[in-house]
CSV table of C-alpha atoms and ligand atoms in Angstrom, one decimal:
chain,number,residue,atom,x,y,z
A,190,UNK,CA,41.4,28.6,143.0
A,191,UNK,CA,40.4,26.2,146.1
A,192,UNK,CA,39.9,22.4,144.9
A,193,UNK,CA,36.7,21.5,143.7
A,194,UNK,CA,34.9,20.1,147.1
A,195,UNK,CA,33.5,17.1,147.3
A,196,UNK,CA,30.9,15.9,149.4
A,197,UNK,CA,33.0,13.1,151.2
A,198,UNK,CA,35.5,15.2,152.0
A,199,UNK,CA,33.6,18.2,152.8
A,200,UNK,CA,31.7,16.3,155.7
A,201,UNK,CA,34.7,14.5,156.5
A,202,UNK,CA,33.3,11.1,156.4
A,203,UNK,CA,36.3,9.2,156.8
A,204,UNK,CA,36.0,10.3,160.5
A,205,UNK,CA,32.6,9.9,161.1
A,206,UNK,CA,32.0,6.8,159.5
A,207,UNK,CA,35.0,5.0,160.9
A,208,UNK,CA,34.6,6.0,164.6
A,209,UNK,CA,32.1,3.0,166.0
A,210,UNK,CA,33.9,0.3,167.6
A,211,UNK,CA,31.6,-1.8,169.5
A,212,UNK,CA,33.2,-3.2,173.3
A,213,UNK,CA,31.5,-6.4,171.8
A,214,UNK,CA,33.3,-6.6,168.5
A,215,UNK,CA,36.7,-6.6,170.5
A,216,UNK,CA,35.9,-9.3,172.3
A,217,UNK,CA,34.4,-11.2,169.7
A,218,UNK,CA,30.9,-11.5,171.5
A,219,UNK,CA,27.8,-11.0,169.6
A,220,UNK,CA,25.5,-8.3,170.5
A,221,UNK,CA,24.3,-6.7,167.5
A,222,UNK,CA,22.4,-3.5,169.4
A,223,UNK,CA,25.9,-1.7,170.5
A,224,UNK,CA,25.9,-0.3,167.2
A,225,UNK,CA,22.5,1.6,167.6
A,226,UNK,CA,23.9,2.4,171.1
A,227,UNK,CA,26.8,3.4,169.8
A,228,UNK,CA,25.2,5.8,166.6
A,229,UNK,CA,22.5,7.4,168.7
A,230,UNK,CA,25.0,8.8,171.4
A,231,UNK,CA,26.9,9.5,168.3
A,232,UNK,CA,23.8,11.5,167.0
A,233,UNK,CA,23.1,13.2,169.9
A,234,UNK,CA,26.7,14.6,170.5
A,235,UNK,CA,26.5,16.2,167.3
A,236,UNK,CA,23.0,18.0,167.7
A,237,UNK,CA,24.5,18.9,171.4
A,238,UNK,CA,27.4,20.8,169.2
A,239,UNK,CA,24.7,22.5,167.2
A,240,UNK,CA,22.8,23.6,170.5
A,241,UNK,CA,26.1,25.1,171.6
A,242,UNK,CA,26.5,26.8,168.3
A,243,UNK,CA,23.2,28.9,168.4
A,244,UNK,CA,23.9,29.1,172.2
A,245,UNK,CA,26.8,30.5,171.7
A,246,UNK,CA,25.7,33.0,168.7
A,247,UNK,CA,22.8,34.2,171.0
A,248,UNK,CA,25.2,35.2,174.2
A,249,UNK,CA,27.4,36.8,171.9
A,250,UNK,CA,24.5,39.1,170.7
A,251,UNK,CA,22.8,39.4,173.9
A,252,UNK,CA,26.5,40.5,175.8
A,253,UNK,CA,26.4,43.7,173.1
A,254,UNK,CA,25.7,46.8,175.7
A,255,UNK,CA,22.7,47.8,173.9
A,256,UNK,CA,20.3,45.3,172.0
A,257,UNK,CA,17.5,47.2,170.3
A,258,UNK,CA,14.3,45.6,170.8
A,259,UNK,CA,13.1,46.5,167.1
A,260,UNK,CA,16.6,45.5,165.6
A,261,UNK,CA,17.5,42.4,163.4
A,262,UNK,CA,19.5,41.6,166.0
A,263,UNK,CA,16.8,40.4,168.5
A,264,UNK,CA,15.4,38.7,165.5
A,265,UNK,CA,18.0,36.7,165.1
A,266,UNK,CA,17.7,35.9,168.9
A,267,UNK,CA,14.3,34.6,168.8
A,268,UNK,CA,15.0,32.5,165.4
A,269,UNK,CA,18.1,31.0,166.9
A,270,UNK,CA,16.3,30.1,170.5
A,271,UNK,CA,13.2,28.6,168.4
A,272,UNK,CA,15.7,26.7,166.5
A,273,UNK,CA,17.2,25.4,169.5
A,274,UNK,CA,13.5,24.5,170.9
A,275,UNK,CA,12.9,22.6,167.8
A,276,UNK,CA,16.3,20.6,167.5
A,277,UNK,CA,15.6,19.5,171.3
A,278,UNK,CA,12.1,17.9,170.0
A,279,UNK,CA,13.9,15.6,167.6
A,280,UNK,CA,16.1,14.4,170.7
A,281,UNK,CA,13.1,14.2,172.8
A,282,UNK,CA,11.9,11.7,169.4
A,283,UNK,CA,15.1,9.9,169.2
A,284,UNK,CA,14.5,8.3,172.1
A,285,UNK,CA,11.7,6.0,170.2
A,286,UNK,CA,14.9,5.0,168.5
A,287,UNK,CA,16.6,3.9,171.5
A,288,UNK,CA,13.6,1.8,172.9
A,289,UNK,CA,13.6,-0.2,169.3
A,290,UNK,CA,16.3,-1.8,171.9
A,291,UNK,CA,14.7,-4.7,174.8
A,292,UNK,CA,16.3,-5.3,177.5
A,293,UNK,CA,17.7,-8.4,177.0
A,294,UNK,CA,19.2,-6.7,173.9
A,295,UNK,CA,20.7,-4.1,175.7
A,296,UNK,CA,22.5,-6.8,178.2
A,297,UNK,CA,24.4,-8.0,175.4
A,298,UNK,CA,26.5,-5.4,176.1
A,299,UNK,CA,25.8,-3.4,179.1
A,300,UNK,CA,28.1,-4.4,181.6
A,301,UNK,CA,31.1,-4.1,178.7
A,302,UNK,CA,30.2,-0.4,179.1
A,303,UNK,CA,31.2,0.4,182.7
A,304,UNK,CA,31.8,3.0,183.9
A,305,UNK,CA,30.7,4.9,180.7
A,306,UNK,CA,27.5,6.3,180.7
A,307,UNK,CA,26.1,9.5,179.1
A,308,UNK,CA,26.1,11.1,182.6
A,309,UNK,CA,30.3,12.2,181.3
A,310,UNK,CA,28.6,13.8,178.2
A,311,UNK,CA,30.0,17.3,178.7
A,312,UNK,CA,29.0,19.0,175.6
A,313,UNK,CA,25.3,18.2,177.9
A,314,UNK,CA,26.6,19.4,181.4
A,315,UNK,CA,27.7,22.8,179.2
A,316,UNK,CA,24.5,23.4,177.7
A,317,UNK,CA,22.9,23.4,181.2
A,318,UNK,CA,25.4,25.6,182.8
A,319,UNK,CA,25.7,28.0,178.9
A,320,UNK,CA,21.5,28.7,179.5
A,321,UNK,CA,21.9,28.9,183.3
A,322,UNK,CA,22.1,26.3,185.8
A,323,UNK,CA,24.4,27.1,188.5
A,324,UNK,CA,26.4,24.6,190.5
A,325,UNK,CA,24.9,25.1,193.5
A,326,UNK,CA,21.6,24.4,191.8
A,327,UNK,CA,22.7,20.8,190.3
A,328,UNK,CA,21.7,17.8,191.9
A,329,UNK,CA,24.3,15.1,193.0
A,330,UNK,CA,27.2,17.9,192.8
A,331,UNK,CA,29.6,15.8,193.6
A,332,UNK,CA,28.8,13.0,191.6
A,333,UNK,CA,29.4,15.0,189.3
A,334,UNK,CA,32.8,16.4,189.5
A,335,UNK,CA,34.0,13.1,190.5
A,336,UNK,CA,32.5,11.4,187.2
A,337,UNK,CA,33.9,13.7,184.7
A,338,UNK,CA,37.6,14.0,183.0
A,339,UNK,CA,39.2,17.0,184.9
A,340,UNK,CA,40.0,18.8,182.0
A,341,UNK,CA,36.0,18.7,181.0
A,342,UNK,CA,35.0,19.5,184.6
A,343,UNK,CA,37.4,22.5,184.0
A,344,UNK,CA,35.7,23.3,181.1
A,345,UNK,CA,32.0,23.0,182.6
A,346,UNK,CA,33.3,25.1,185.6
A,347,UNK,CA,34.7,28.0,183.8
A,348,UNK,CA,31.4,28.4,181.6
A,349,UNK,CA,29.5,28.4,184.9
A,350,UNK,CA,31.5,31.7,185.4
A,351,UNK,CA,31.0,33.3,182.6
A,352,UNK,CA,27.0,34.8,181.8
A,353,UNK,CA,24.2,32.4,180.9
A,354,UNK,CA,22.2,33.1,178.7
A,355,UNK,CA,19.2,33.3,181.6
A,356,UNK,CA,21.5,36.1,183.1
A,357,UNK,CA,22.4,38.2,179.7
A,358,UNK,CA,18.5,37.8,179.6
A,359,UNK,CA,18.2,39.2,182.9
A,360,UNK,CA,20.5,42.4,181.5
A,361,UNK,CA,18.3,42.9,178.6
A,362,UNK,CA,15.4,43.0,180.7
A,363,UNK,CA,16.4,46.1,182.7
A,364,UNK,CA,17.6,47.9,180.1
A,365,UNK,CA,14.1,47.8,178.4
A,366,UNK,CA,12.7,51.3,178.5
A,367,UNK,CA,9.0,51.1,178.5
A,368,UNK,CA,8.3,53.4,181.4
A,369,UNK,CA,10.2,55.0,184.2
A,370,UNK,CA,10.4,52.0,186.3
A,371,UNK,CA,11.9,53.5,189.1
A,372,UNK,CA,9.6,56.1,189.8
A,373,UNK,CA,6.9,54.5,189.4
A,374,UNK,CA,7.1,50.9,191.2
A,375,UNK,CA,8.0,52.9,194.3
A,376,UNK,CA,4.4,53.8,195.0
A,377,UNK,CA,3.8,50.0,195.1
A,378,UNK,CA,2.4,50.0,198.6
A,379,UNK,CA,0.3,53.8,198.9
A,380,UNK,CA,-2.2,53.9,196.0
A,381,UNK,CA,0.6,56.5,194.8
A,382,UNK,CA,0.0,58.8,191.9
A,383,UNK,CA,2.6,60.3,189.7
A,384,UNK,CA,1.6,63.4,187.8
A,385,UNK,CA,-1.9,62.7,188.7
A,386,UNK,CA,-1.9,59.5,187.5
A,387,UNK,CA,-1.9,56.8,189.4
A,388,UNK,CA,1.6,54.3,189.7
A,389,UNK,CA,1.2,51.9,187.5
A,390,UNK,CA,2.4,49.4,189.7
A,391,UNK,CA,0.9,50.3,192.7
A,392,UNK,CA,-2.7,49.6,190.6
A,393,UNK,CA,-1.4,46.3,189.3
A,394,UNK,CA,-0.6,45.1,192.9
A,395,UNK,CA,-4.2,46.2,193.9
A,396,UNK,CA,-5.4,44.6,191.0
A,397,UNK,CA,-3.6,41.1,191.5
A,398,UNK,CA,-4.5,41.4,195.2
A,399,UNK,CA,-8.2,41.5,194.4
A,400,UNK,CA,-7.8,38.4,191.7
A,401,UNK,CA,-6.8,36.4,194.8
A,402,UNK,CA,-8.7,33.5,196.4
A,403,UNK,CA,-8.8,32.9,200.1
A,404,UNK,CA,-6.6,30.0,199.6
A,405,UNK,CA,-4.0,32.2,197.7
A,406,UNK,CA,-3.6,35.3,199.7
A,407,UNK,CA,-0.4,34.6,200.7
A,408,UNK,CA,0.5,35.2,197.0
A,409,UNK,CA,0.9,38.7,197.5
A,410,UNK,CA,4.0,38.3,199.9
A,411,UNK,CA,5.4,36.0,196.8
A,412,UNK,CA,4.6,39.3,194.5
A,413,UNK,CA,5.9,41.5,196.6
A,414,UNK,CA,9.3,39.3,197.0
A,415,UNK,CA,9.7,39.4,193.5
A,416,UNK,CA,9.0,42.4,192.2
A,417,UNK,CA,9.4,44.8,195.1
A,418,UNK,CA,12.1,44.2,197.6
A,419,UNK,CA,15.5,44.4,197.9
A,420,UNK,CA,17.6,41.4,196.9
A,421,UNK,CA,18.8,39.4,200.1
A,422,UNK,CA,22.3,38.0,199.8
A,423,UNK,CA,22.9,34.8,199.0
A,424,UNK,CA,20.1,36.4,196.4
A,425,UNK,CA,17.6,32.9,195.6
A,426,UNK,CA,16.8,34.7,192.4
A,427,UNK,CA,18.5,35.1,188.8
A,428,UNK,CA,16.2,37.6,188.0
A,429,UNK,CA,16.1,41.3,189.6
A,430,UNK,CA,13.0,42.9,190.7
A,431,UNK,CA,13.4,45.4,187.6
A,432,UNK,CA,13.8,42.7,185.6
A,433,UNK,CA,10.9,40.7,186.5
A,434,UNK,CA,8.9,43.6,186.1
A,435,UNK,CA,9.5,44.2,182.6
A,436,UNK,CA,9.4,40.5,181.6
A,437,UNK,CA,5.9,40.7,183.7
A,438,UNK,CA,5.1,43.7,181.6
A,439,UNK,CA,6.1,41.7,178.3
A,440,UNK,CA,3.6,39.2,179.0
A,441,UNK,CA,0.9,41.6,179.8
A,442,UNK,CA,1.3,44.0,177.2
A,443,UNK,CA,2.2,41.6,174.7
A,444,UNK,CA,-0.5,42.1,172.2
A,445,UNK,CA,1.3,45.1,170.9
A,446,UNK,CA,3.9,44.7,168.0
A,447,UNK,CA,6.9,46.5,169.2
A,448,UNK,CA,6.3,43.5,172.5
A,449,UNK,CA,5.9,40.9,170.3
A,450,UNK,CA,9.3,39.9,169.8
A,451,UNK,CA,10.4,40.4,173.4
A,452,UNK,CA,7.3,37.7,174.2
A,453,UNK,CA,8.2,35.1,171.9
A,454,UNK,CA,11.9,35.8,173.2
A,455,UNK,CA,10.3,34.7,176.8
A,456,UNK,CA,8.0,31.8,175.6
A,457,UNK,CA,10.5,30.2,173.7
A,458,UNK,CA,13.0,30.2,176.8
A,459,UNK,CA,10.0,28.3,178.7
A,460,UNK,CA,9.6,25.7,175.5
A,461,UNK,CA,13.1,25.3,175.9
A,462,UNK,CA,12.7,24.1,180.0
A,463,UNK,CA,9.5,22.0,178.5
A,464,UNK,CA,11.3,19.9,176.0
A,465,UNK,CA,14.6,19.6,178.2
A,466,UNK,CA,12.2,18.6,180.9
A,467,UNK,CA,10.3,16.2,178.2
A,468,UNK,CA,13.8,14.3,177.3
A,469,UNK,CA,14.6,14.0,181.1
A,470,UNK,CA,11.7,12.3,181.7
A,471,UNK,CA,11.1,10.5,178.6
A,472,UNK,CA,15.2,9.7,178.7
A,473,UNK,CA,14.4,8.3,182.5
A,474,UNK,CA,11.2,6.3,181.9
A,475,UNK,CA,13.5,4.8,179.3
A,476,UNK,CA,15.7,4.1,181.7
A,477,UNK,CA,13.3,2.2,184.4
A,478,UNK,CA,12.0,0.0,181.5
A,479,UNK,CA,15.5,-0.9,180.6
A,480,UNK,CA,17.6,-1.6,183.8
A,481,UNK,CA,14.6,-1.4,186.1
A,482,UNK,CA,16.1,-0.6,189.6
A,483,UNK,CA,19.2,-0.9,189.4
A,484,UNK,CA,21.9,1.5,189.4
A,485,UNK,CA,23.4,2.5,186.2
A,486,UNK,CA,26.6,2.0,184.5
A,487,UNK,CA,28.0,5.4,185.8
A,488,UNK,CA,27.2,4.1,189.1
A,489,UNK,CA,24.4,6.8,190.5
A,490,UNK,CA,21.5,5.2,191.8
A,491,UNK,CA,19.7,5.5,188.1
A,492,UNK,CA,15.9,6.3,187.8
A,493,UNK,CA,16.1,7.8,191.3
A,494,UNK,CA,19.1,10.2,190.7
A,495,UNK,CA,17.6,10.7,186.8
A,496,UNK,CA,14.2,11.8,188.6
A,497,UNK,CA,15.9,14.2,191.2
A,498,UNK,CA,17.9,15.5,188.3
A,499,UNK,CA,14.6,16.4,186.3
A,500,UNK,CA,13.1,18.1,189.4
A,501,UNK,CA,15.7,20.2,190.1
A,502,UNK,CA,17.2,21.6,186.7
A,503,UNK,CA,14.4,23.9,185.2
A,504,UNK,CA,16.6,26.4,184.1
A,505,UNK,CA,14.1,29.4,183.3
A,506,UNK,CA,11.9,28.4,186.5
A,507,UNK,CA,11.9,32.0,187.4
A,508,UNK,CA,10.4,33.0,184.1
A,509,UNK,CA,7.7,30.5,184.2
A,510,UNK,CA,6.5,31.7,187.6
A,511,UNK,CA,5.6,34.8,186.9
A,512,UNK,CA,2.9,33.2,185.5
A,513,UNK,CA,1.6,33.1,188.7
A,514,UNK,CA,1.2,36.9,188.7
A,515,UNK,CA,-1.1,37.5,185.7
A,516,UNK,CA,-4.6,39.3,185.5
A,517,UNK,CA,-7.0,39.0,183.5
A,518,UNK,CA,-7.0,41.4,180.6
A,519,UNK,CA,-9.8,43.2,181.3
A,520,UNK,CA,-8.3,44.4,185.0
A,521,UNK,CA,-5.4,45.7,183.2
A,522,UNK,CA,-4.5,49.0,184.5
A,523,UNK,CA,-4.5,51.6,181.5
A,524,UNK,CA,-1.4,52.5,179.9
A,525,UNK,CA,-0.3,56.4,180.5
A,526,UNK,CA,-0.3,58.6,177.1
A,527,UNK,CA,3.9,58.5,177.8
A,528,UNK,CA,3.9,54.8,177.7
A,529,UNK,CA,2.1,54.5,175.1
A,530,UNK,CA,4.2,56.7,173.3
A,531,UNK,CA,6.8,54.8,174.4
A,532,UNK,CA,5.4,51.8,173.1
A,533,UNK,CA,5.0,53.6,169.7
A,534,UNK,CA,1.2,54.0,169.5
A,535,UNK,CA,0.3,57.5,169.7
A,536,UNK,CA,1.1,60.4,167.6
A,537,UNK,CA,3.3,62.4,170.0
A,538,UNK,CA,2.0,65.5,168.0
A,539,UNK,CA,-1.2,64.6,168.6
B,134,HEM,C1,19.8,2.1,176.9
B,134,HEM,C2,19.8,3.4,176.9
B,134,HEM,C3,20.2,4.2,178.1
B,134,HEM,C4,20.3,3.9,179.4
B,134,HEM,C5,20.0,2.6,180.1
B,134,HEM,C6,20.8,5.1,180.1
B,134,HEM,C7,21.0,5.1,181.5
B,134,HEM,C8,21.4,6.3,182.2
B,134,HEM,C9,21.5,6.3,183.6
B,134,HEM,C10,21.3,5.2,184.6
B,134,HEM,C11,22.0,7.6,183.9
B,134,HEM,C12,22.3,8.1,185.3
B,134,HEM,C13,23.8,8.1,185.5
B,134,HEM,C14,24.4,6.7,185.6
B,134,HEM,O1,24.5,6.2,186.7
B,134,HEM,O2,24.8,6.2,184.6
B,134,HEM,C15,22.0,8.3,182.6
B,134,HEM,C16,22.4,9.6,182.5
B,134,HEM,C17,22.4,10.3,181.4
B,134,HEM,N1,22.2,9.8,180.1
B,134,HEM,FE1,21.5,7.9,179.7
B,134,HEM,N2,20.9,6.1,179.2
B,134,HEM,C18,20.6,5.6,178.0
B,134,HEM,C19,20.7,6.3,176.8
B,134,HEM,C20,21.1,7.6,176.7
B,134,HEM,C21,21.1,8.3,175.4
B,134,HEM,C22,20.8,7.8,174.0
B,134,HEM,C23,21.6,9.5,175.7
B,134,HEM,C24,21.9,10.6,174.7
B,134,HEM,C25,22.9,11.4,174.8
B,134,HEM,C26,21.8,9.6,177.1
B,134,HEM,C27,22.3,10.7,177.8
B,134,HEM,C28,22.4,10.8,179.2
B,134,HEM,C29,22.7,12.0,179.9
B,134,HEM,C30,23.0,13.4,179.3
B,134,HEM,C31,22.7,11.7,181.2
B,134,HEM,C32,23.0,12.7,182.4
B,134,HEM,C33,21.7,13.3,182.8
B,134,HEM,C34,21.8,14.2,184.0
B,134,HEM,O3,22.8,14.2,184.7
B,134,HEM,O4,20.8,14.9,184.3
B,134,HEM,N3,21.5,8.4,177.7
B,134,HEM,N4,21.7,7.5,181.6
């Protein structure tokens, strides 16, 4: 029989409770804040574990070769990636926490910190690079390698290699089997029909075309770039044409069950971006109130690099612009009997 556990033990407070030792304390100054400082970047390491933990469990069920859009499994997805989405709104709320702090609090201790700062928090730099942010997207790339412990740059650099979860998304997108996409986007351009019917595409592109206003008509080359053509290499996009399409289709089609799950898959990627985006700029508005414009204590340029940063690192940009390439429902083109059977809506004996 294991011991009886017990709850000290079990959550190992020993450790946690014993590891906050304010720079202040050890040289006998006073500044009573460094142990909020101290707890809250304590606090947010250990929700950045849990972030990793779902992000982890939903890569290892989106890497399976086939992921069954009805199955438990893509359940388990969305649950996991809307728990993610709701433990990043209590970070974006912790920061009231942290502004409980003045500045002249917060100078106490400051410049006992340096050159620490919660830019070397690789458990964060993972998360971006585990959902999808390449390298080559980051801003300040070499600040960044040059800031970090080599063994944790080693560690952000080999997840960059392996898939994101943006690009294990992109998988699962073109393997979903609504309709057969190949035929049937190739009469994009000619008002093509396919036994008699015409390409489903190829109406959605006239469609969209007429939806555009005089101002917008350039939109069309955009469409065309992202759901049409060939990839150019270096390829600007995460997301193939194929895949676009379907997570275009997703969005459109949405109001039927079997593409419910697949849509809330999608949304909840995009409320991820928000609330990262929200703590960024929540995180650097703190910042400006509390150091102003000065640089910070990892020695970037502060607000301006934390602003930059914020720009740049949407990580599902590619998913929120399709956005861009909606109808309205009414202009929808009709769904073929086959895809509807497809979809699972028509008696196929019928
Ligand atoms: C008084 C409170 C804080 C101040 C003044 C502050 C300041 C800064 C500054 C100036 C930077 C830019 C890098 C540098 O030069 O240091 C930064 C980056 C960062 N800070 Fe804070 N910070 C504070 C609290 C926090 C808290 C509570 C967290 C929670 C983990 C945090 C996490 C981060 C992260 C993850 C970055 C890197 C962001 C990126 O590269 O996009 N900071 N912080």
């Amino acid at each position: 029989m294991p011991a009886e556990v017990h709850y000290h033990d079990y959550l190992q407070l020993d450790k946690i409770l014993n590891a906050q030792f304010p720079e202040s304390d050890k040289r006998q100054l006073s500044a009573h804040d460094e142990m909020l400082f101290i707890v809250i970047h304590q606090t947010y390491e250990l929700w950045f574990k849990q972030l990793h933990h779902e992000a982890n469990s939903i890569a290892g069920i989106m890497s399976k070769p086939a992921l069954n859009d009805n199955s438990p499994e893509l359940q388990t997805v969305v649950h996991r990636l809307k728990r993610i989405v709701t433990i990043l709104r209590v970070l974006v709320h912790q920061i009231d926490i942290m502004e409980t702090m003045t500045p002249m609090d917060f100078l106490d201790f400051r410049d006992m910190l340096r050159p620490t700062s919660g830019f070397q928090s690789w458990q964060f730099k993972e998360l971006e690079a585990k959902l999808g942010l390449k390298f080559q997207h980051r801003h300040g790339q070499e600040y960044y390698t040059s800031q970090l412990k080599k063994e944790h740059v080693d560690l952000i650099k080999s997840t960059e290699k392996e898939n994101s979860v943006l690009e294990l998304v992109n998988a699962w997108l073109e393997r979903i089997p609504f309709f057969n996409d190949e035929a049937d986007w190739k009469g994009f351009h000619v008002h093509q029909k396919i036994d008699g019917v015409p390409s489903f595409w190829a109406e959605y592109r006239y469609q969209y075309q007429g939806s555009l206003a005089e101002a917008e008509k350039m939109n069309i080359d955009a469409f065309d770039e992202i759901f049409i053509k060939p990839r150019s290499s270096p390829d600007p996009y995460t997301l193939s044409a194929q895949a676009s399409r379907a997570a275009l289709f997703i969005m459109l089609y949405r109001g039927y069950p079997i593409l419910q799950l697949p849509f809330q898959l999608l949304n909840a990627l995009l409320e991820i971006d928000e609330q990262l985006s929200s703590w960024r700029y929540r995180h650097m508005n703190m910042v400006h109130r509390m150091i102003g414009t000065r640089i910070g204590t990892g020695g970037s340029s502060g607000k301006d690099y934390l602003k930059a940063a914020a720009d740049k690192h949407y990580i599902f940009k590619e998913i929120a612009q399709l956005n861009s390439f909606l109808i309205e429902r009414r202009k929808l083109p009709h769904l073929s009997v086959e895809i509807e059977r497809q979809l699972g809506f028509s008696n196929p004996s019928a």
